Amino acid sequence: MTTDLKRVAVFCGSSPGTDPAHMTAAYDVGRRLAELGIGLVYGAGGGGLMGAVSQGALDAGGEVLGVIPRSMVEREWGRDDLTEMHVVETMHERKAMMAELCDAFLCLPGGLGTVEEVVEVWSWRQIGFNDDPVAFLNTGGFWTPFLEALQGLVGAGFLRQEVIDDAVVGDSLDEILPLLAARRGVEFTDKVKG
């Protein structure tokens, strides 16, 4: 493997949503990361897209690191079959630890929590607090309205176009990973572990 993408943090919904294609895509992302020897870092949930992405990675023998607040563990929202489980006290600690553990961020479909998570790390990159690139898996055009809405911030002078352009947007993980590697300044070679 000639990439420094050792681990990718995935933000995604804790529910399945209404389109089964999102669950399938999440599972496939986890499986493909594992096949490539890239560890998955995620919020440790067992339901929805979170459950699907982690199950895909586990089924393919991948490394899966979960980070979850204690209150969510007490509500039994987490998995207990991960490679590593990190229990923290707050959502802020959760996001900070996920950022420490990964080399890039990938956003799958999700709700307000997913949007909040990806926007925070994207803004960290914009102001130089973190250099990990951000990507959106745009399954079925899910993220297109959101990304188009951000153009309004550009037009109003609150966001630079190069910040928008820095985000990787793709329809498949195989399309996204080489672009994330390029944002980190390394080459990506697709060599399935074996």
Coordinates of C-alpha atoms in Angstrom, one line a residue:
M1 CA 0.0 0.0 0.0
T2 CA 1.6 3.3 -1.0
T3 CA -0.9 5.6 0.6
D4 CA -0.9 7.3 4.0
L5 CA -4.6 6.9 4.2
K6 CA -4.3 4.4 7.1
R7 CA -7.7 5.3 8.6
V8 CA -10.7 7.1 7.3
A9 CA -13.3 8.6 9.7
V10 CA -16.9 8.2 8.4
F11 CA -19.8 10.4 9.4
C12 CA -23.2 9.0 8.6
G13 CA -26.8 8.6 9.8
S14 CA -27.7 6.4 12.8
S15 CA -31.0 5.6 11.0
P16 CA -31.4 3.8 7.6
G17 CA -33.2 6.7 5.9
T18 CA -35.9 6.0 3.3
D19 CA -33.7 4.9 0.3
P20 CA -32.2 1.4 0.7
A21 CA -29.4 2.4 -1.7
H22 CA -27.8 4.4 1.2
M23 CA -27.6 1.3 3.4
T24 CA -26.1 -0.7 0.6
A25 CA -23.6 2.1 -0.1
A26 CA -22.6 2.3 3.5
Y27 CA -22.0 -1.4 3.8
D28 CA -20.0 -1.3 0.6
V29 CA -17.8 1.6 1.9
G30 CA -17.0 -0.4 5.0
R31 CA -16.2 -3.5 3.1
R32 CA -14.0 -1.7 0.5
L33 CA -12.0 0.2 3.2
A34 CA -11.3 -3.2 4.8
E35 CA -10.3 -4.8 1.5
L36 CA -7.8 -2.0 1.0
G37 CA -6.4 -2.3 4.5
I38 CA -7.7 1.1 5.5
G39 CA -9.1 1.3 9.0
L40 CA -12.6 2.7 9.7
V41 CA -13.1 5.3 12.4
Y42 CA -16.7 6.1 13.2
G43 CA -19.2 7.0 16.0
A44 CA -19.6 3.4 17.2
G45 CA -23.3 3.1 16.6
G46 CA -25.0 -0.1 15.7
G47 CA -28.1 1.2 13.8
G48 CA -28.7 2.7 10.4
L49 CA -25.9 3.6 8.1
M50 CA -23.5 3.5 11.1
G51 CA -24.3 -0.1 11.6
A52 CA -24.0 -0.9 7.9
V53 CA -20.6 0.7 7.4
S54 CA -19.1 -0.9 10.5
Q55 CA -20.7 -4.3 9.6
G56 CA -19.2 -4.1 6.1
A57 CA -15.7 -3.5 7.5
L58 CA -16.1 -6.2 10.1
D59 CA -17.3 -8.7 7.6
A60 CA -14.3 -8.1 5.5
G61 CA -11.9 -8.4 8.4
G62 CA -11.1 -4.7 8.7
E63 CA -10.0 -2.6 11.6
V64 CA -13.0 -0.7 13.1
L65 CA -12.5 1.9 15.8
G66 CA -15.5 3.4 17.5
V67 CA -15.7 6.5 19.5
I68 CA -18.9 7.1 21.5
P69 CA -20.0 9.3 24.5
R70 CA -20.8 7.4 27.7
S71 CA -24.4 8.5 27.7
M72 CA -24.9 6.8 24.3
V73 CA -23.4 3.6 25.7
E74 CA -25.8 3.7 28.6
R75 CA -28.7 3.9 26.1
E76 CA -27.2 0.8 24.4
W77 CA -26.6 2.7 21.1
G78 CA -23.1 1.3 20.6
R79 CA -21.6 -1.9 19.3
D80 CA -19.6 -4.2 21.5
D81 CA -17.8 -6.2 18.7
L82 CA -15.4 -3.5 17.3
T83 CA -11.6 -3.7 17.1
E84 CA -11.4 -0.8 19.5
M85 CA -14.0 1.1 21.4
H86 CA -13.2 4.5 22.9
V87 CA -15.8 5.8 25.4
V88 CA -15.6 9.6 26.0
E89 CA -17.7 12.0 28.0
T90 CA -18.9 14.5 25.4
M91 CA -19.7 14.9 21.7
H92 CA -16.8 17.4 21.5
E93 CA -14.4 14.8 22.8
R94 CA -15.8 12.3 20.4
K95 CA -15.1 14.5 17.3
A96 CA -11.7 15.5 18.6
M97 CA -10.7 11.8 19.1
M98 CA -12.0 10.8 15.7
A99 CA -9.9 13.6 14.2
E100 CA -6.9 12.3 16.0
L101 CA -7.4 8.8 14.8
C102 CA -7.9 9.4 11.1
D103 CA -6.2 10.7 8.0
A104 CA -9.3 11.9 6.1
F105 CA -13.0 12.3 6.6
L106 CA -15.8 10.8 4.5
C107 CA -19.4 11.9 4.8
L108 CA -22.2 9.5 3.9
P109 CA -25.9 10.5 4.0
G110 CA -27.3 11.5 7.4
G111 CA -29.2 14.2 9.3
L112 CA -28.3 17.2 11.4
G113 CA -25.6 15.4 13.4
T114 CA -23.9 14.2 10.3
V115 CA -24.0 17.7 8.8
E116 CA -22.7 19.3 12.0
E117 CA -19.8 16.8 12.2
V118 CA -18.6 17.3 8.6
V119 CA -19.0 21.1 8.6
E120 CA -17.0 21.3 11.8
V121 CA -14.0 19.3 10.5
W122 CA -14.3 21.0 7.1
S123 CA -14.1 24.4 8.9
W124 CA -11.1 23.2 10.9
R125 CA -9.3 22.4 7.6
Q126 CA -10.2 25.8 6.2
I127 CA -8.6 27.7 9.2
G128 CA -5.6 25.3 9.5
F129 CA -6.5 23.5 12.7
N130 CA -6.5 20.2 10.9
D131 CA -5.1 19.2 7.5
D132 CA -7.3 16.1 6.9
P133 CA -9.3 16.3 3.7
V134 CA -13.1 16.0 3.6
A135 CA -15.2 14.0 1.1
F136 CA -18.9 13.5 0.4
L137 CA -20.2 10.2 -1.0
N138 CA -22.9 11.6 -3.2
T139 CA -25.1 8.5 -3.5
G140 CA -28.0 9.3 -5.7
G141 CA -27.1 13.0 -5.6
F142 CA -27.9 13.1 -1.8
W143 CA -25.4 15.9 -1.0
T144 CA -26.0 18.0 -4.2
P145 CA -28.7 20.3 -2.6
F146 CA -26.5 20.9 0.4
L147 CA -23.4 21.7 -1.6
E148 CA -25.4 23.9 -3.9
A149 CA -26.8 25.8 -0.9
L150 CA -23.2 26.5 0.2
Q151 CA -22.7 28.5 -3.0
G152 CA -25.0 31.1 -1.5
L153 CA -22.4 31.7 1.2
V154 CA -19.8 32.1 -1.5
G155 CA -22.0 34.6 -3.3
A156 CA -22.5 36.5 -0.1
G157 CA -18.8 36.8 0.5
F158 CA -18.7 34.5 3.6
L159 CA -17.0 31.5 2.1
R160 CA -14.2 31.3 -0.5
Q161 CA -14.9 29.1 -3.6
E162 CA -11.6 27.3 -3.1
V163 CA -12.9 26.0 0.2
I164 CA -15.9 24.4 -1.6
D165 CA -13.6 23.1 -4.3
D166 CA -11.3 21.5 -1.8
A167 CA -14.0 19.1 -0.7
V168 CA -14.0 15.8 -2.6
V169 CA -17.4 14.8 -4.0
G170 CA -17.9 11.4 -5.7
D171 CA -20.3 8.7 -6.4
S172 CA -18.1 5.8 -5.3
L173 CA -15.3 5.2 -2.8
D174 CA -13.0 4.1 -5.5
E175 CA -13.4 7.5 -7.1
I176 CA -13.0 9.4 -3.8
L177 CA -9.9 7.7 -2.2
P178 CA -7.4 8.7 -4.9
L179 CA -8.6 12.3 -4.6
L180 CA -8.4 12.3 -0.8
A181 CA -4.8 10.9 -1.1
A182 CA -4.0 13.7 -3.6
R183 CA -5.3 16.3 -1.1
R184 CA -2.8 14.9 1.4
G185 CA -0.1 15.0 -1.2
V186 CA 0.5 11.3 -1.6
E187 CA -0.2 8.8 -4.3
F188 CA -2.9 6.2 -3.9
T189 CA -2.4 2.6 -5.2
D190 CA -5.4 0.4 -5.2
K191 CA -3.9 -2.8 -3.9
V192 CA -6.4 -5.0 -2.1
K193 CA -4.9 -6.6 1.1
G194 CA -4.2 -10.2 0.8

